[in-house]
GROMACS .gro file of C-alpha atoms in nm:
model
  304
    1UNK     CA    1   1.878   0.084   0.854
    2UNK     CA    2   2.080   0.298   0.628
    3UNK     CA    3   1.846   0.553   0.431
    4UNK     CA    4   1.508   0.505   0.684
    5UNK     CA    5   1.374   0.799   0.729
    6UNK     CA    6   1.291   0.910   1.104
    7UNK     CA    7   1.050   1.210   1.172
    8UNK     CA    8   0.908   1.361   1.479
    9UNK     CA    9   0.524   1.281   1.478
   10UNK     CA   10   0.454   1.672   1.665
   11UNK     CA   11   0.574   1.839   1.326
   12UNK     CA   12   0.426   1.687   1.084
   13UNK     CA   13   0.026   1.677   1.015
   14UNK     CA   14  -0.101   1.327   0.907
   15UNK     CA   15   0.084   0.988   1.021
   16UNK     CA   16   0.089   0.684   0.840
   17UNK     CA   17   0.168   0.326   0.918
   18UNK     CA   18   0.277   0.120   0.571
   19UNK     CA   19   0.153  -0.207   0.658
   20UNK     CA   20   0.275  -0.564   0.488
   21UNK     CA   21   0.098  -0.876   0.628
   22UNK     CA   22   0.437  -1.091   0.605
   23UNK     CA   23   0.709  -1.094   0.786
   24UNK     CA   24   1.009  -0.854   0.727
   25UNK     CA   25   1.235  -1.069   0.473
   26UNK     CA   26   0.965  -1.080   0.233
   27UNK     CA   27   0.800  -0.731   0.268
   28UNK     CA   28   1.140  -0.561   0.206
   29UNK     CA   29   1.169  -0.742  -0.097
   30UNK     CA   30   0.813  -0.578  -0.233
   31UNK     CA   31   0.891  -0.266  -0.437
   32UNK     CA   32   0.582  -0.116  -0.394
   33UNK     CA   33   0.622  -0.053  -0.003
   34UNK     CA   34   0.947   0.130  -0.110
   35UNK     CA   35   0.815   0.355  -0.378
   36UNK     CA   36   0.552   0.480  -0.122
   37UNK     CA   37   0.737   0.522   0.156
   38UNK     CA   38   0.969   0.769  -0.011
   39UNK     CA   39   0.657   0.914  -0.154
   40UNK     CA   40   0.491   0.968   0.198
   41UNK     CA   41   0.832   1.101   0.375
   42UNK     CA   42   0.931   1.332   0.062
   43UNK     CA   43   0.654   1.559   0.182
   44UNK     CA   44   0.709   1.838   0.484
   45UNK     CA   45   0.407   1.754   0.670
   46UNK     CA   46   0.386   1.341   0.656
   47UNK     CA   47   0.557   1.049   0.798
   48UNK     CA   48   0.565   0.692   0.687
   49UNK     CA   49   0.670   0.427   0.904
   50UNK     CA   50   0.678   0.031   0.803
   51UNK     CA   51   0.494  -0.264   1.011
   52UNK     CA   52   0.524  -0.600   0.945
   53UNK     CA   53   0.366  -0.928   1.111
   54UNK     CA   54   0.627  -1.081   1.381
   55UNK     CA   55   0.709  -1.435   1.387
   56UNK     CA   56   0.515  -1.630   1.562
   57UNK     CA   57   0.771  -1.625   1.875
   58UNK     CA   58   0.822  -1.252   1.899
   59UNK     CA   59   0.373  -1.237   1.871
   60UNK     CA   60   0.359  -1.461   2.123
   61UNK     CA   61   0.615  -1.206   2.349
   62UNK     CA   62   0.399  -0.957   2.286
   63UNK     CA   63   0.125  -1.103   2.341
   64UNK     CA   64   0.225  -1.249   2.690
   65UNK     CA   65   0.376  -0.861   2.813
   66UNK     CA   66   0.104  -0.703   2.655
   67UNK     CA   67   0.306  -0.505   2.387
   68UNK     CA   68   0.096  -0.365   2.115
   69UNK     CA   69   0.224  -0.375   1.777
   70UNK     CA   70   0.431  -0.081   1.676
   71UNK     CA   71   0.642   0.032   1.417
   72UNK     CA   72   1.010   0.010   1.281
   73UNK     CA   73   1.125   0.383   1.273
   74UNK     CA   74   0.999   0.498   1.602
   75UNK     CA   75   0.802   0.199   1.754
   76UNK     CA   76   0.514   0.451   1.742
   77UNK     CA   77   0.209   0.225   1.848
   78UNK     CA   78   0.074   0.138   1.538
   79UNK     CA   79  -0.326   0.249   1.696
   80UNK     CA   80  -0.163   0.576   1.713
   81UNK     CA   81  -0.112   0.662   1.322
   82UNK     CA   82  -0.360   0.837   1.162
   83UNK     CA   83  -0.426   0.598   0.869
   84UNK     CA   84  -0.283   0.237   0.857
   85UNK     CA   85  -0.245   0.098   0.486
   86UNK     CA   86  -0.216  -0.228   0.431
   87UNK     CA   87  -0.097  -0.366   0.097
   88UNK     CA   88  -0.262  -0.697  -0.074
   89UNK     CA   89  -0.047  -0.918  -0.244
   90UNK     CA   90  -0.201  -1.251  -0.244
   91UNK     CA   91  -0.526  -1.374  -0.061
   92UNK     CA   92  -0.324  -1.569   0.195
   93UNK     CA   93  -0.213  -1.275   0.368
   94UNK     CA   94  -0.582  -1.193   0.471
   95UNK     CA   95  -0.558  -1.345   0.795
   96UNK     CA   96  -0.227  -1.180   0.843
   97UNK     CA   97  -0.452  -0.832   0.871
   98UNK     CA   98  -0.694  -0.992   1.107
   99UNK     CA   99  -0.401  -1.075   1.331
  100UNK     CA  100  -0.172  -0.759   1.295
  101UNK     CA  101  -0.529  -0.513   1.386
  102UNK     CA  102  -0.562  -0.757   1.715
  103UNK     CA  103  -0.263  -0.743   1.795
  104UNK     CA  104  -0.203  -0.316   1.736
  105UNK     CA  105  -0.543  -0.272   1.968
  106UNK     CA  106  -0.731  -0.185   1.687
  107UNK     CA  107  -1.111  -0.266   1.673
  108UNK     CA  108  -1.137  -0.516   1.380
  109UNK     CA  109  -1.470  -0.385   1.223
  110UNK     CA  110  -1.506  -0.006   1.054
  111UNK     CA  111  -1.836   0.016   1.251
  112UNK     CA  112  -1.688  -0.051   1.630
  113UNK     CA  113  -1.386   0.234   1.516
  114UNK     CA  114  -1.441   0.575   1.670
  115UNK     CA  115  -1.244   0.927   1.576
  116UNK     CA  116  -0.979   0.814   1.822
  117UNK     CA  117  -0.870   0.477   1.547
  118UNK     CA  118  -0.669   0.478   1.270
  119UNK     CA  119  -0.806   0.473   0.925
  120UNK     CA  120  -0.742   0.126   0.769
  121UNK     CA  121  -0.689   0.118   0.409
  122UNK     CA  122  -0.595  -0.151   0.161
  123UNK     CA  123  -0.401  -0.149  -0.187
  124UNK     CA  124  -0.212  -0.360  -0.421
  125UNK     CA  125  -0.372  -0.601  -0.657
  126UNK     CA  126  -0.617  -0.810  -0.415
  127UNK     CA  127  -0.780  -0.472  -0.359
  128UNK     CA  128  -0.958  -0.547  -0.695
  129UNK     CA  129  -1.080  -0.880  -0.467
  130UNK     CA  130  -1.181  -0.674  -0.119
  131UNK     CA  131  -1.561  -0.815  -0.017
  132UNK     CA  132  -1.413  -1.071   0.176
  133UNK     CA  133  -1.213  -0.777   0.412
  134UNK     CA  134  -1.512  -0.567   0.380
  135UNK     CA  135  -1.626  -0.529   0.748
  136UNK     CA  136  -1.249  -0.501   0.879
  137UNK     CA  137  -1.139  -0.213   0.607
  138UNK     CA  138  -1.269   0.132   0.579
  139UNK     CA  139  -1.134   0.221   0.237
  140UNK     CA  140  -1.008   0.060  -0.041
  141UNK     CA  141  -0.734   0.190  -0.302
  142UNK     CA  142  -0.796   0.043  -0.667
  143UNK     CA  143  -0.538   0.109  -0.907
  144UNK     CA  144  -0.177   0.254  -0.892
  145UNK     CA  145  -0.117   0.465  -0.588
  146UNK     CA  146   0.122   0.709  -0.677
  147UNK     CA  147  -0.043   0.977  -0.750
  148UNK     CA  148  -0.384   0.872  -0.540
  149UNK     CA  149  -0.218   0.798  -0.166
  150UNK     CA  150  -0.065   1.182  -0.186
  151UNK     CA  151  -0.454   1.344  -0.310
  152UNK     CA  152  -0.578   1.139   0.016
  153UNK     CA  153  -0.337   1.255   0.256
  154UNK     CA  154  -0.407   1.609   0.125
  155UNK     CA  155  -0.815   1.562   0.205
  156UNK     CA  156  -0.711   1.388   0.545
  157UNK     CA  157  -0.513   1.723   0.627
  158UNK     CA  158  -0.783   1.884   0.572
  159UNK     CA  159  -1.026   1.723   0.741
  160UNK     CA  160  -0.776   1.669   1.037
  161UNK     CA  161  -0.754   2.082   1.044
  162UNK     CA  162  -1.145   2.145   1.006
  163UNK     CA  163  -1.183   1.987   1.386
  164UNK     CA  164  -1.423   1.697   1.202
  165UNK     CA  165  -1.471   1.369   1.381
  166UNK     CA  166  -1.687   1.217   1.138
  167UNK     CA  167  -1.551   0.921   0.996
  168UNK     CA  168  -1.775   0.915   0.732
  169UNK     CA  169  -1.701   1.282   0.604
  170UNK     CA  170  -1.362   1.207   0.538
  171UNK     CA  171  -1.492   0.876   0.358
  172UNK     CA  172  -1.704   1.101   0.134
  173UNK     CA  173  -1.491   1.322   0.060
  174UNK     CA  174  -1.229   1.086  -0.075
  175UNK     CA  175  -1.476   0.933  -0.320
  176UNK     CA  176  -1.451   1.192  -0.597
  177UNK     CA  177  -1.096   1.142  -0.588
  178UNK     CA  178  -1.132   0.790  -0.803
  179UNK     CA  179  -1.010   0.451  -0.730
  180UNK     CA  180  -1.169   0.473  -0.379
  181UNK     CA  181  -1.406   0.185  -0.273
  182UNK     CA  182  -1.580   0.224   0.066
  183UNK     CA  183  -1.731  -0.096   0.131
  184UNK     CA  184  -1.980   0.074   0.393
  185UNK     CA  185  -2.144   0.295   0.117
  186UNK     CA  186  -2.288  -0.013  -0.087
  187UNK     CA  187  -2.506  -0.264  -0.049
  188UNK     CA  188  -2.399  -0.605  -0.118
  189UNK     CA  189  -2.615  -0.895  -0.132
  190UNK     CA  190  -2.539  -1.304  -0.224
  191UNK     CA  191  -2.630  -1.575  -0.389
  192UNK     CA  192  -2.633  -1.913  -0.238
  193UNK     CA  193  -2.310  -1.995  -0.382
  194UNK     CA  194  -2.165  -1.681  -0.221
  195UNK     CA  195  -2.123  -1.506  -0.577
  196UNK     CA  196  -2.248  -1.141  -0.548
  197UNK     CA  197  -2.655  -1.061  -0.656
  198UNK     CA  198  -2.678  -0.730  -0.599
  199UNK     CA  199  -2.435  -0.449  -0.562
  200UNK     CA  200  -2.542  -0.126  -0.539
  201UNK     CA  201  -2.474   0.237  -0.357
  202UNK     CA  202  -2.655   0.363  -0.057
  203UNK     CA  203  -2.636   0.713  -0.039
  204UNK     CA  204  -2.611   0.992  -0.289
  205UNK     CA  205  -2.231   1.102  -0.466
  206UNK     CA  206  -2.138   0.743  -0.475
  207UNK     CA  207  -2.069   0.545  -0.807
  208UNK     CA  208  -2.200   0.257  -0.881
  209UNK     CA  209  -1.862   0.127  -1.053
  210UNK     CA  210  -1.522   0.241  -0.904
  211UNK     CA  211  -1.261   0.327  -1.177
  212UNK     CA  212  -0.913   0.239  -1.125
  213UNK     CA  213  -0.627   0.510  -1.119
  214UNK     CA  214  -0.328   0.466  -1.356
  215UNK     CA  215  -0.001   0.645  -1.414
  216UNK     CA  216  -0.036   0.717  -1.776
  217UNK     CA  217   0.327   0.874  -1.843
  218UNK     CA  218   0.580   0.655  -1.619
  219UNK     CA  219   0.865   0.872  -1.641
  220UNK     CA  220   0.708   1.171  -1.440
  221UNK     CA  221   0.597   0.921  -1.117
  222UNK     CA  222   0.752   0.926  -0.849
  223UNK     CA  223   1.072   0.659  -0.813
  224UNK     CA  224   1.245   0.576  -0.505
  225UNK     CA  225   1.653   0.598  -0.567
  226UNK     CA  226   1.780   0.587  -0.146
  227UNK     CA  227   1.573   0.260  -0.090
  228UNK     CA  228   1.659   0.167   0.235
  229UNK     CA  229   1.923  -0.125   0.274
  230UNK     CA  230   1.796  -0.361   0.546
  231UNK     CA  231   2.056  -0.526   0.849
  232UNK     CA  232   1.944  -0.886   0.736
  233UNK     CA  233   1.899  -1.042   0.402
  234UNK     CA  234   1.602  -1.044   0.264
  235UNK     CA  235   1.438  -1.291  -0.034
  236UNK     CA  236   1.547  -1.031  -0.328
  237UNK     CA  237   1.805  -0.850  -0.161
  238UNK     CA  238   1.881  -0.657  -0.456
  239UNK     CA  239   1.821  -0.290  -0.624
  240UNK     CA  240   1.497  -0.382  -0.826
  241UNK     CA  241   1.461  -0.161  -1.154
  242UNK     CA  242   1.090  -0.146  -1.308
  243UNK     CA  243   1.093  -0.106  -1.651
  244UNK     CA  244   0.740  -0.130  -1.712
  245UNK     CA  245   0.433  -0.186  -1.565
  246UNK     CA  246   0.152  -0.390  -1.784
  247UNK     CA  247   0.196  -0.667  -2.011
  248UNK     CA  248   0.126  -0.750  -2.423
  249UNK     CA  249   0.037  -1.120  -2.404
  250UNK     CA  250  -0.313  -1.117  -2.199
  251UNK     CA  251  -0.308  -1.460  -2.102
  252UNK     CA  252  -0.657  -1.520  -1.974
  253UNK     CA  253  -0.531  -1.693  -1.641
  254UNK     CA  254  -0.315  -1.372  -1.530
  255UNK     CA  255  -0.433  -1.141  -1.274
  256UNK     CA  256  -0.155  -0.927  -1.304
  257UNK     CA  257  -0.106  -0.917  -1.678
  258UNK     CA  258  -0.538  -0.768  -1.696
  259UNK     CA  259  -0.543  -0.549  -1.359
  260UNK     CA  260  -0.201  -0.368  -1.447
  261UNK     CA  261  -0.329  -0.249  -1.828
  262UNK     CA  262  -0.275  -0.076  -2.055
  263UNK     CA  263   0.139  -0.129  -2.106
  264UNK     CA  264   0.372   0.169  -2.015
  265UNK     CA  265   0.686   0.189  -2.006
  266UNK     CA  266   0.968   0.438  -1.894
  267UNK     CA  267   1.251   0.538  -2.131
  268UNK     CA  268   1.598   0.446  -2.116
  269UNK     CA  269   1.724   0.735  -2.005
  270UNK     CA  270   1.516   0.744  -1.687
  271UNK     CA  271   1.580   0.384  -1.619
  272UNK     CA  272   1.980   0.463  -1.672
  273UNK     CA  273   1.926   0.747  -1.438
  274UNK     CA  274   1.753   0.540  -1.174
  275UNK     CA  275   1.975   0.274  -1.191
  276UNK     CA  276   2.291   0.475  -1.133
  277UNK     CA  277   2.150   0.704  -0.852
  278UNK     CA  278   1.987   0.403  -0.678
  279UNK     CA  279   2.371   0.229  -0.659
  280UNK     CA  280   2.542   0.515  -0.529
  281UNK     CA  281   2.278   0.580  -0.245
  282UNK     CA  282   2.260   0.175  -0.158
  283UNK     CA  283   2.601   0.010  -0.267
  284UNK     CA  284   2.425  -0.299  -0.367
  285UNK     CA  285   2.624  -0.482  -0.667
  286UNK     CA  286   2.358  -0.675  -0.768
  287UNK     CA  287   2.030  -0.546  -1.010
  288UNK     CA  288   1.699  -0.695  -1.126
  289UNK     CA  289   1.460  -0.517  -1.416
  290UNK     CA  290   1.115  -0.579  -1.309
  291UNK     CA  291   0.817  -0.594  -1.485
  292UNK     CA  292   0.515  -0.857  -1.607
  293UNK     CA  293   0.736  -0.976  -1.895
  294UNK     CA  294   1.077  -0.765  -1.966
  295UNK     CA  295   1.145  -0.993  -2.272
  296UNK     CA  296   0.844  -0.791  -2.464
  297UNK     CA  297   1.016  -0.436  -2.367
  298UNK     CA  298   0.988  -0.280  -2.665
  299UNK     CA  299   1.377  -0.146  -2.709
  300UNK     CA  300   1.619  -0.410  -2.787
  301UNK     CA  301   1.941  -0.321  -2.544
  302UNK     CA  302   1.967  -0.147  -2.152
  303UNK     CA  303   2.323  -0.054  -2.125
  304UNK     CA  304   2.358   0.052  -1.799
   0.00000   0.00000   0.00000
């Protein structure tokens, strides 16, 4: 597709497979899966490379000739990447994981994985809701993962280099990054009803709350402006301009509008700047501003 980004695995030093349990039309709609695969690729010594769940025919082809799963760019096996990171949308998509690490060869549990498997990591806004993925996922991302996802793949490097094949040194050495949850370093216990009793660490250097990671000062993060304009059309086939990311109203029934706080928004000027660069590098003609609410922006006119 016109601005992917294809690297050769030998030169760079940690791999990563972007993972979205659905199927292609509606990942490449998700903004978030765009924003960090530039972020990923924009760096000398990293490669990102997209995976989606296949339809149920093409899993059942693969399934029948023994194909693992692999990804877009290079159809790298996805068991070969370094980390895979899944993103969590909605709680439907659950099983979608479940099935994708079957079908990429994978071992589905953190304890059966050996130096030799991927690292499986989870974001997005059901990361806030992770106990029921806890045995399948070795680290969870809480928070915005701009700035996070880049201080992780600098520890992974480093750990890669030292020779290490200790899972669980890498895991601890993440931790005082913030915003990391490794499900394997508590201890979680249940009530009948299945609400959680107990929750507390097991070994030393872990907190007992994780803290989520925001972007305090939009305009410096990082914003993709050569998204990557897919063969096929997807459900928002469309450049897809964030204006903000938080909402004023706290409505007590929104996830979004409580897990996304405090409001921040980024200034015209970037947002004109974005908006022009990101529809000479695609040639889409059509534009959506995104946010919780974009009626409450707080400047009155976009002229772009």
């Amino acid at each position: 597709e016109y601005n992917s980004i294809v690297k050769d695995h030998s030169t760079v030093d940690v791999t990563m497979a972007l993972g979205f349990p659905d199927v292609y039309e509606v990942a490449m709609s998700h903004l978030g899966i765009k924003i960090l695969y530039g972020l990923v690729n924009r760096r000398e010594d990293a490669v990102a490379e997209r995976v989606f769940a296949p339809w149920h025919d093409m899993e059942e082809e693969m399934r029948k000739r023994n194909i693992p799963l692999f990804s877009l760019e290079t159809r790298t096996p996805i068991k070969d990447f370094d980390v895979l990171a899944f993103t969590l949308q909605y709680e439907m998509s659950y099983s979608n994981i479940v099935n994708m690490l079957d079908l990429a060869g994978v071992p589905l549990r953190t304890a059966e994985r050996t130096a030799g498997d991927p690292f499986v990591c989870c974001g997005g806004p059901c990361a806030y809701h992770a106990e029921p993925l806890s045995d399948l996922v070795d680290f969870f991302i809480l928070g915005e993962g701009e700035e996070v996802n880049s201080e992780i793949m600098d520890v992974y490097k480093e750990w890669k280099n030292s020779g290490s094949t200790d899972r669980d040194d890498f895991l601890m050495s993440i931790i005082p990054l913030g915003g990391v949850y490794v499900p394997k370093f508590y201890d979680v216990e249940y009530n009948d009803d299945n609400t959680i009793s107990r929750f507390e660490p097991n070994r030393e250097g872990v907190p007992k709350q994780v803290r989520k990671r925001i972007i305090l000062n939009m305009d410096n993060t990082y914003v993709p402006k050569k998204l990557i304009v897919p063969f096929m059309e997807t459900v928002h086939d469309r450049i897809m301009l964030e204006l903000f990311r938080g909402c004023i109203r706290g409505c007590r029934f929104c996830q979004a509008g409580y897990i996304y706080r405090p409001v921040r928004e980024r200034s015209v000027d970037k947002l004109v700047e974005t908006a022009g660069e990101c529809i000479k590098n695609t040639g889409y003609e059509e534009m959506s501003m995104s946010s919780l609410s974009t009626s409450a922006v707080s400047y009155t006119h976009l002229t772009l």
